[in-house]
Backbone as JSON, one array per atom type, in Angstrom:
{
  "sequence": "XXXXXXXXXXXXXXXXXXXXXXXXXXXXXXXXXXXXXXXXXXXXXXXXXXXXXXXXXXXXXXXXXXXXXXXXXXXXXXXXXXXXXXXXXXXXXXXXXXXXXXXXXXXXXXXXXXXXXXXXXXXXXXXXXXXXXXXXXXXXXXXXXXXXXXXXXXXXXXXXXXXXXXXXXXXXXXXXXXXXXXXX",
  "N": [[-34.47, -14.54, 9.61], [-32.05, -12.45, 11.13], [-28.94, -12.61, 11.45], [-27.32, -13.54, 14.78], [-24.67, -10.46, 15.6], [-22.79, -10.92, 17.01], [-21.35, -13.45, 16.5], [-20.07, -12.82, 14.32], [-17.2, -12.9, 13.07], [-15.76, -11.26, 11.26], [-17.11, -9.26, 8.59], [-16.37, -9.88, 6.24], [-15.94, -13.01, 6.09], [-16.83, -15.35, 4.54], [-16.13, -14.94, 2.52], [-15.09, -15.93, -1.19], [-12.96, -14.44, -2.4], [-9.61, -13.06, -2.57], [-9.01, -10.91, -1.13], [-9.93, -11.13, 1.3], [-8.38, -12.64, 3.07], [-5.74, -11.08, 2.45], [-6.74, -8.93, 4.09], [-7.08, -10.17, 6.26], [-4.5, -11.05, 7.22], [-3.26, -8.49, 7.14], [-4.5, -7.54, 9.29], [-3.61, -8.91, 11.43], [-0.8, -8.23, 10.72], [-1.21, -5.32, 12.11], [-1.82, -5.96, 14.73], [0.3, -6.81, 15.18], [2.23, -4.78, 15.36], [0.86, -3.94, 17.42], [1.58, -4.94, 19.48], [4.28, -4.62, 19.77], [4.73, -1.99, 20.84], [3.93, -1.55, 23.46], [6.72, -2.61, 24.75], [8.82, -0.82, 23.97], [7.7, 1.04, 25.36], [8.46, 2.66, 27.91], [11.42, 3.06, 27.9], [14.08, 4.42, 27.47], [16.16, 4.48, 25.32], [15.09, 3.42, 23.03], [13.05, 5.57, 22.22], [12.79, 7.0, 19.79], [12.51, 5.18, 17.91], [9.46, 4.27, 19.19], [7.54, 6.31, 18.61], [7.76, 6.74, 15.62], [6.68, 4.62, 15.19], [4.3, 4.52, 16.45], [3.03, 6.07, 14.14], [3.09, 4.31, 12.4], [1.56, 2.45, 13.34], [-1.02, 2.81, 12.62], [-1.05, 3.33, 9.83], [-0.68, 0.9, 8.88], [-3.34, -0.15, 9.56], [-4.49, 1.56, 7.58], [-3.78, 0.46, 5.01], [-4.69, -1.99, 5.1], [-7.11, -1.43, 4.33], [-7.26, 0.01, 1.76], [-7.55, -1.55, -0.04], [-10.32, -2.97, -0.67], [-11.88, -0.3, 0.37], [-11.68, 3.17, 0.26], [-8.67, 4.63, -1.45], [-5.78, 4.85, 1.35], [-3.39, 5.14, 1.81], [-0.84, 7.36, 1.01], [1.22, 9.44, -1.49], [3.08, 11.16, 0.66], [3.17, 9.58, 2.87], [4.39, 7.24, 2.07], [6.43, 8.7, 0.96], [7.09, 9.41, 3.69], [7.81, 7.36, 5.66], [9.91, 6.04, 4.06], [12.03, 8.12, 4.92], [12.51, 7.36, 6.88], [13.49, 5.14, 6.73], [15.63, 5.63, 5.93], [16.88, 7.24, 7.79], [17.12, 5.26, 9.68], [19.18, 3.77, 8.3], [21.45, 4.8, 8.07], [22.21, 4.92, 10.84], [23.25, 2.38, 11.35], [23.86, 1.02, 9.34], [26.97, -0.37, 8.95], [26.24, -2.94, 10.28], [24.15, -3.89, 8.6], [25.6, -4.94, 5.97], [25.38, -7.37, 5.59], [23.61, -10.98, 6.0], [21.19, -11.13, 8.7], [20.34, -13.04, 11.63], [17.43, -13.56, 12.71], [16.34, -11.79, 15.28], [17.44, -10.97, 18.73], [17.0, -7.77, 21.6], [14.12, -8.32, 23.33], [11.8, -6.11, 22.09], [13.29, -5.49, 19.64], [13.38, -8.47, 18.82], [10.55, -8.16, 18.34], [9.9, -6.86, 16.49], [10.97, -7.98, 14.14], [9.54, -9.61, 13.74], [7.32, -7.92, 12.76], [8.27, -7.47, 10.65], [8.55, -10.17, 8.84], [5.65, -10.28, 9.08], [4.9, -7.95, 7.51], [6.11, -9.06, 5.22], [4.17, -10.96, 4.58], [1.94, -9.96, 4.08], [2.49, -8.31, 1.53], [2.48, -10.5, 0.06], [-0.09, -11.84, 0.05], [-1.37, -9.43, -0.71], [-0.25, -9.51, -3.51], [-1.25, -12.09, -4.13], [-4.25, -11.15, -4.19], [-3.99, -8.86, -6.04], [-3.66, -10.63, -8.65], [-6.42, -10.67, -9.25], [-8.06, -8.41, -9.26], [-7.07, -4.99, -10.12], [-4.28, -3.55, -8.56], [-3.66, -0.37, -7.09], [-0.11, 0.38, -7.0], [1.31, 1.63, -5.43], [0.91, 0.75, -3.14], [2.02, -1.72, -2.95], [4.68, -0.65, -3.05], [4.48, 0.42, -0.17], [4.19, -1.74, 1.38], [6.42, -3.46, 1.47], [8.62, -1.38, 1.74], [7.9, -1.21, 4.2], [8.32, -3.55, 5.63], [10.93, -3.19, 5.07], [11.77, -0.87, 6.8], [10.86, -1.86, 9.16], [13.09, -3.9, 9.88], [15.1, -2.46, 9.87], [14.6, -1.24, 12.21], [14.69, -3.05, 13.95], [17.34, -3.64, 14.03], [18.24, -1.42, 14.99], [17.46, -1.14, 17.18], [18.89, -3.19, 18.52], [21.5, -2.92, 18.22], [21.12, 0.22, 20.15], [21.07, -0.76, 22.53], [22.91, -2.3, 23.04], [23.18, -4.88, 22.27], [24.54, -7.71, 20.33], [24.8, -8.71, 16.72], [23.44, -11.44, 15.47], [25.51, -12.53, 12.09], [24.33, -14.71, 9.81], [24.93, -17.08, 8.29], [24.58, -18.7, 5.43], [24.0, -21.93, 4.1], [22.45, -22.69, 1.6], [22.36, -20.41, -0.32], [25.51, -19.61, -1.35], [27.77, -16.79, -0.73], [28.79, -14.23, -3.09], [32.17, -13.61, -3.9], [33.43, -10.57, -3.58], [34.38, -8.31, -6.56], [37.5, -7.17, -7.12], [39.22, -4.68, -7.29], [40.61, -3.99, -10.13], [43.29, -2.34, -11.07], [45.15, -3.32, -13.38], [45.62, -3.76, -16.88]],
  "CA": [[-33.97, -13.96, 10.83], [-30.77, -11.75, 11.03], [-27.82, -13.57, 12.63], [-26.57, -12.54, 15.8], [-23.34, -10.32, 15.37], [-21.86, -11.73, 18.12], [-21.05, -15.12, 16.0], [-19.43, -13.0, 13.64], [-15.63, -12.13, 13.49], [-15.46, -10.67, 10.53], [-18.27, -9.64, 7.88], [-16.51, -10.99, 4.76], [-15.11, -14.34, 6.49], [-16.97, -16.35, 3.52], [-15.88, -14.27, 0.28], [-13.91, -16.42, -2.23], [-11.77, -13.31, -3.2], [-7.89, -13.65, -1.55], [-8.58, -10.17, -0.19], [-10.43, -11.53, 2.96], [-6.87, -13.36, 3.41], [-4.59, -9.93, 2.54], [-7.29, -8.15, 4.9], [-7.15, -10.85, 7.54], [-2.99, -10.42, 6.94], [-2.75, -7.0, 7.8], [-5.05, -7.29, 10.54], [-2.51, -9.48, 12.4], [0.68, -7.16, 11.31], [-1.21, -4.23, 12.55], [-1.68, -6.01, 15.69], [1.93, -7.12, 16.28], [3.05, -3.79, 15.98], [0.46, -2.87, 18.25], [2.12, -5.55, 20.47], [5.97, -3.92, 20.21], [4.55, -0.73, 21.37], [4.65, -1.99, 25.1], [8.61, -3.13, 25.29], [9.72, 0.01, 24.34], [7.68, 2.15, 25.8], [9.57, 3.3, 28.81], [12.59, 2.58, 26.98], [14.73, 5.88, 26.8], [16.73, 3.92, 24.01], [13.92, 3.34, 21.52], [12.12, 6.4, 21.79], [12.6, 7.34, 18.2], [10.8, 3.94, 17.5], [7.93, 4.4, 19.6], [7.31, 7.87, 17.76], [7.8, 6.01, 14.43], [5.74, 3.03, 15.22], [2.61, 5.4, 16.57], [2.28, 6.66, 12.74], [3.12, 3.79, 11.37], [0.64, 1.72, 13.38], [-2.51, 3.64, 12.19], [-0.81, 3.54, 8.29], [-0.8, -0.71, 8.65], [-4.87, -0.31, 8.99], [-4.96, 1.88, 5.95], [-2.98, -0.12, 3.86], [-5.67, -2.99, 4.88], [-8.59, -0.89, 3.83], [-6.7, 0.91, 0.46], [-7.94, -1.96, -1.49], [-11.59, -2.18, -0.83], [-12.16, 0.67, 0.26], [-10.71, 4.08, -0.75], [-6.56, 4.06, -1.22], [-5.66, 5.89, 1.65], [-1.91, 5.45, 1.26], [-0.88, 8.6, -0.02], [2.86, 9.69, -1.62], [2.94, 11.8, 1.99], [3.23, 8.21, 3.68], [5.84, 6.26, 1.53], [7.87, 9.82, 1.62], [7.49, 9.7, 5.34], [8.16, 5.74, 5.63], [11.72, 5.94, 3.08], [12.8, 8.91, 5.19], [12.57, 7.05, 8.25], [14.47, 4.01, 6.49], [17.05, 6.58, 5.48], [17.41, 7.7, 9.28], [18.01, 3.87, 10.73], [20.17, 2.47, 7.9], [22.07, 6.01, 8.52], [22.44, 4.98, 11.86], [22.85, 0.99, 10.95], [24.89, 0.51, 7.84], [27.97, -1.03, 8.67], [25.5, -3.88, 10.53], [23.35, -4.88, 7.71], [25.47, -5.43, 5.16], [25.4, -9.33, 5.7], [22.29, -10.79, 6.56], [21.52, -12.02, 9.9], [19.52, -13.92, 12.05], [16.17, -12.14, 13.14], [16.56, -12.43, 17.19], [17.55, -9.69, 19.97], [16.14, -7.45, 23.08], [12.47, -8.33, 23.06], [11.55, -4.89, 20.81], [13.97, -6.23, 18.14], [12.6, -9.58, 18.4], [9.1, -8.31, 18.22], [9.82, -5.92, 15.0], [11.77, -9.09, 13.32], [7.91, -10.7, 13.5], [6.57, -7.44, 12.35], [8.92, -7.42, 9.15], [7.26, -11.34, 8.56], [4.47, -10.47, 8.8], [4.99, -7.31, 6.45], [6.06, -9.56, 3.84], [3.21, -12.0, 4.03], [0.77, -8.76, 3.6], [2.76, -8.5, 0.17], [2.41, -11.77, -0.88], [-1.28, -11.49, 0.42], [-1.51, -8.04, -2.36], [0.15, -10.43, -4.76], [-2.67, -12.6, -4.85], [-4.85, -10.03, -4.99], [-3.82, -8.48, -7.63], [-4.19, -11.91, -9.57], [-7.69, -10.61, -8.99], [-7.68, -6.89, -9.63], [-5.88, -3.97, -10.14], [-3.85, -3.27, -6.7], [-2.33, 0.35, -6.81], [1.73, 0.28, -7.38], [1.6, 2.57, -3.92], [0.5, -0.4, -1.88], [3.13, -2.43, -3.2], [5.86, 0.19, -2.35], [4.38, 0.81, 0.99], [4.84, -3.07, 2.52], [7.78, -3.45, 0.79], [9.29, -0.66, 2.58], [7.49, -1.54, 5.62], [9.04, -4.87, 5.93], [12.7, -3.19, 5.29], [11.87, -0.4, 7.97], [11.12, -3.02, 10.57], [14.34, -4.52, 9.7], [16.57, -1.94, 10.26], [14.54, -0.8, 13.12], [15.04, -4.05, 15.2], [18.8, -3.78, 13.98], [19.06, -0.29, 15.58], [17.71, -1.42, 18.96], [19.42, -3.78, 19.1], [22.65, -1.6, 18.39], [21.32, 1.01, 21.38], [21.31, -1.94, 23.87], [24.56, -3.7, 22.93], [22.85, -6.54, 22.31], [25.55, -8.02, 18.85], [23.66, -9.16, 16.13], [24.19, -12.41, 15.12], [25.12, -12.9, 11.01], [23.54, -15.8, 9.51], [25.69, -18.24, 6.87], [23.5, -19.85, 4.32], [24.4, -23.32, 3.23], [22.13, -23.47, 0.77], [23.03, -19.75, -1.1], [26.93, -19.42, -1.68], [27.83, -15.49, -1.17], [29.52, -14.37, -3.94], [32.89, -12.94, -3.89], [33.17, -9.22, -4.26], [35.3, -8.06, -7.31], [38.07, -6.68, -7.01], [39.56, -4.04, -8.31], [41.94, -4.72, -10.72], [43.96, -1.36, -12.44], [45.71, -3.73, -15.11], [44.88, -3.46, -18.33]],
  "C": [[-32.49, -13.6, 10.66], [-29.71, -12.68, 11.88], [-27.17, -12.5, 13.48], [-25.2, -11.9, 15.06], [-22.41, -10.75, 15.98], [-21.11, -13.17, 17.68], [-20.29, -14.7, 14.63], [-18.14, -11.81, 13.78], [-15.38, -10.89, 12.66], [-16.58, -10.47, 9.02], [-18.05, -10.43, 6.42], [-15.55, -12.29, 4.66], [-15.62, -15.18, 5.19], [-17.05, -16.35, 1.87], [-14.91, -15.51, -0.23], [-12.38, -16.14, -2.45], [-10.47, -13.33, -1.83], [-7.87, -12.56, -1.28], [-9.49, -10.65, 0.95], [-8.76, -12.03, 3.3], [-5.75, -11.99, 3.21], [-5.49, -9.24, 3.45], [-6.65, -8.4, 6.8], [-5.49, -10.34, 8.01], [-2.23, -9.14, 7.27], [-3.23, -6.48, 8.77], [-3.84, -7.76, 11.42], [-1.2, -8.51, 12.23], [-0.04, -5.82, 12.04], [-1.21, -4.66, 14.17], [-0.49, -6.88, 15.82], [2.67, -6.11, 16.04], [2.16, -2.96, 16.88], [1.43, -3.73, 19.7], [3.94, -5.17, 21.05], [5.47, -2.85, 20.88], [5.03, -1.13, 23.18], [5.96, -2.31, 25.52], [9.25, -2.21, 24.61], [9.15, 1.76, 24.73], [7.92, 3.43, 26.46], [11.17, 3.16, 28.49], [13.2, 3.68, 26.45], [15.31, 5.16, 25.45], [15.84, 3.87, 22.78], [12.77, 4.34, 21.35], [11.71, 7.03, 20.65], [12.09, 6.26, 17.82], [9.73, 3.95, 17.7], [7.79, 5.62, 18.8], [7.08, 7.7, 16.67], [6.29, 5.01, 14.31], [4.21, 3.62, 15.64], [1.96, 6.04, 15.29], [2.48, 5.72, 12.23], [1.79, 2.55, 11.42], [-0.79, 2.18, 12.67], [-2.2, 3.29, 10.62], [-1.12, 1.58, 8.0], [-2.61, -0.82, 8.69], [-5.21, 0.19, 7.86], [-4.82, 1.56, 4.8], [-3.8, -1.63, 4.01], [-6.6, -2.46, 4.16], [-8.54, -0.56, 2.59], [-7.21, -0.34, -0.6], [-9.64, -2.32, -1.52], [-12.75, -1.89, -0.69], [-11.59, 1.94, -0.3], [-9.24, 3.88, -0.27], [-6.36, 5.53, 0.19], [-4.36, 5.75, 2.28], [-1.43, 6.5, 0.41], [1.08, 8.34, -0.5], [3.26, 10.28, -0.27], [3.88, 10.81, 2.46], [4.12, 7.87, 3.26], [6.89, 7.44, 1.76], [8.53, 9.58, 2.99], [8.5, 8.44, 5.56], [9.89, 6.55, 4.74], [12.39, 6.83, 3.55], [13.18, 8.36, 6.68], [13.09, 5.69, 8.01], [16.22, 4.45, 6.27], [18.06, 6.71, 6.75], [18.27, 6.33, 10.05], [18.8, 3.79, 9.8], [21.27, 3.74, 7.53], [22.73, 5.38, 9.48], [22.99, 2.99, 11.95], [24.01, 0.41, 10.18], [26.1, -0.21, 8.06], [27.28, -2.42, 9.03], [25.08, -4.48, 9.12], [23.89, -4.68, 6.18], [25.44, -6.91, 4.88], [23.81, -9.57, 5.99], [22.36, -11.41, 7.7], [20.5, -12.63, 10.39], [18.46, -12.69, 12.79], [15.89, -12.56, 15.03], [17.17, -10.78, 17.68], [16.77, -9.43, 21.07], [14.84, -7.73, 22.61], [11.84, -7.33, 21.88], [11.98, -5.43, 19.39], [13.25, -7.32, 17.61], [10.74, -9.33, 17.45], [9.23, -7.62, 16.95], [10.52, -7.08, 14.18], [10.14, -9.92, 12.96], [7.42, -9.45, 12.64], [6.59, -7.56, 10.78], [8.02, -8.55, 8.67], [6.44, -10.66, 8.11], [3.84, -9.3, 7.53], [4.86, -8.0, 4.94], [4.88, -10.56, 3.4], [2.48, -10.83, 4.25], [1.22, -8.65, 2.21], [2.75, -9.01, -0.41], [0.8, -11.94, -0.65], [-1.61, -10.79, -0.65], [-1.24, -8.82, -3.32], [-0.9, -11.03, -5.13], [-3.72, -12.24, -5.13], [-5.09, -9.69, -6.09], [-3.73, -9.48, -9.23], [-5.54, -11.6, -10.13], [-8.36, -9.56, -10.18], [-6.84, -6.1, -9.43], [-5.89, -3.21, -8.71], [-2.86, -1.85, -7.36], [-0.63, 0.2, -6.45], [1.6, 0.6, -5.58], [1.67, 1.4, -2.88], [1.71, -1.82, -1.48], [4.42, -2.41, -2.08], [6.14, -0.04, -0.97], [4.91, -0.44, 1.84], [5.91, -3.55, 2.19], [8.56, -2.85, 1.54], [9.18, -1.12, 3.91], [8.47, -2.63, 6.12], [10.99, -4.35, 6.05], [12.93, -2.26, 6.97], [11.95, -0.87, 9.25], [12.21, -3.64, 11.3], [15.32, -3.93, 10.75], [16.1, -1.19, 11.37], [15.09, -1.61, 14.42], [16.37, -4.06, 15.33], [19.6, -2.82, 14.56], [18.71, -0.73, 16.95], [18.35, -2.43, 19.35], [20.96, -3.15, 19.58], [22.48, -0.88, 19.73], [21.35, 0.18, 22.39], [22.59, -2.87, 23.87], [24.51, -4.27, 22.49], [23.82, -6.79, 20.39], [24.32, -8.98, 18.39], [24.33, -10.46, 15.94], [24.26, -13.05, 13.37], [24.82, -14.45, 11.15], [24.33, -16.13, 7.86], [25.13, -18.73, 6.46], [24.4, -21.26, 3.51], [23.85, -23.27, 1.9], [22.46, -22.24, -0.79], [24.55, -19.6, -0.69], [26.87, -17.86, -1.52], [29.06, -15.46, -2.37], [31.18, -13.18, -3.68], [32.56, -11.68, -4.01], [34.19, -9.01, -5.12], [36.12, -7.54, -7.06], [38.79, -5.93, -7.79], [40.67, -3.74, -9.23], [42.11, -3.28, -11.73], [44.37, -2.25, -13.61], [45.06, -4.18, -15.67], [44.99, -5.09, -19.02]]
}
């Protein structure tokens, strides 16, 4: 007898292989950037996010499916993505050269989770690819993803005022910067 579907979440909850876990992984980032969408929707300030975040949400399911099923991460996509990292840390740059604490207006906050959860989709692919061979592209793509997030939460926070707050590490030392020394 067939088992109800109703009892099941997901059809390959009892594979072995560590893509059920990078699947599961990018299910959840696709739904917490479906969850920013709402706090800046009416949000004259972050309308170049929402606009962003409507292509990028659809690209976080394909970048679940690209391993397997077909890759459907194209060069297109990472172009698009690195031109739209270009635009915030354009708009950004004197902010993030330090690092800081991942906090702000709600939007910010919620893209500071998305980044997370970006990077555990890459460490997700990582194990993967322990497996089999994971396209480079896929790599790229959450890689980027995770920085775009970044410097997206770092620009709304910027259009709202809201000051970021850096973050001092005890446990890394920054290192001086050199200076530039004419004598010979």
């Amino acid at each position: 007898m067939k088992k109800d579907i109703r009892f099941s979440c997901y059809p390959f909850m009892r594979e072995k292989s560590s893509l059920v876990d990078y699947e599961i992984r990018t299910d959840s980032l696709t739904t917490r950037i479906g969850a920013v969408l709402p706090t800046i929707l009416h949000d004259e300030k972050g309308q170049v996010v929402l606009q962003d975040l409507q292509v990028i949400h659809p690209l976080a399911y394909h970048v679940n499916g690209s391993v397997r099923g077909k890759l459907a991460i194209t060069e297109d996509d990472l172009n698009w993505l690195s031109a739209r990292y270009d635009f915030y840390v354009s708009q950004v740059k004197d902010t993030i050269q330090q690092f800081l604490l991942p906090q702000g207006v709600e939007s910010a906050a919620r893209l500071h989770i998305c980044r997370s959860e970006a990077k555990k989709s890459y460490r997700a692919l990582h194990k993967v690819s322990e497996e089999r061979d994971i396209p480079e592209i896929l790599f790229d793509f959450l890689g980027l993803l995770a920085n775009v997030f970044f410097v997206m939460a770092v620009y709304l926070n910027k259009q709202h005022a809201h000051s970021e707050t850096p973050f001092i590490s005890k446990s890394y030392p920054m290192k001086k910067k050199k200076e530039n020394n004419d004598e010979i």
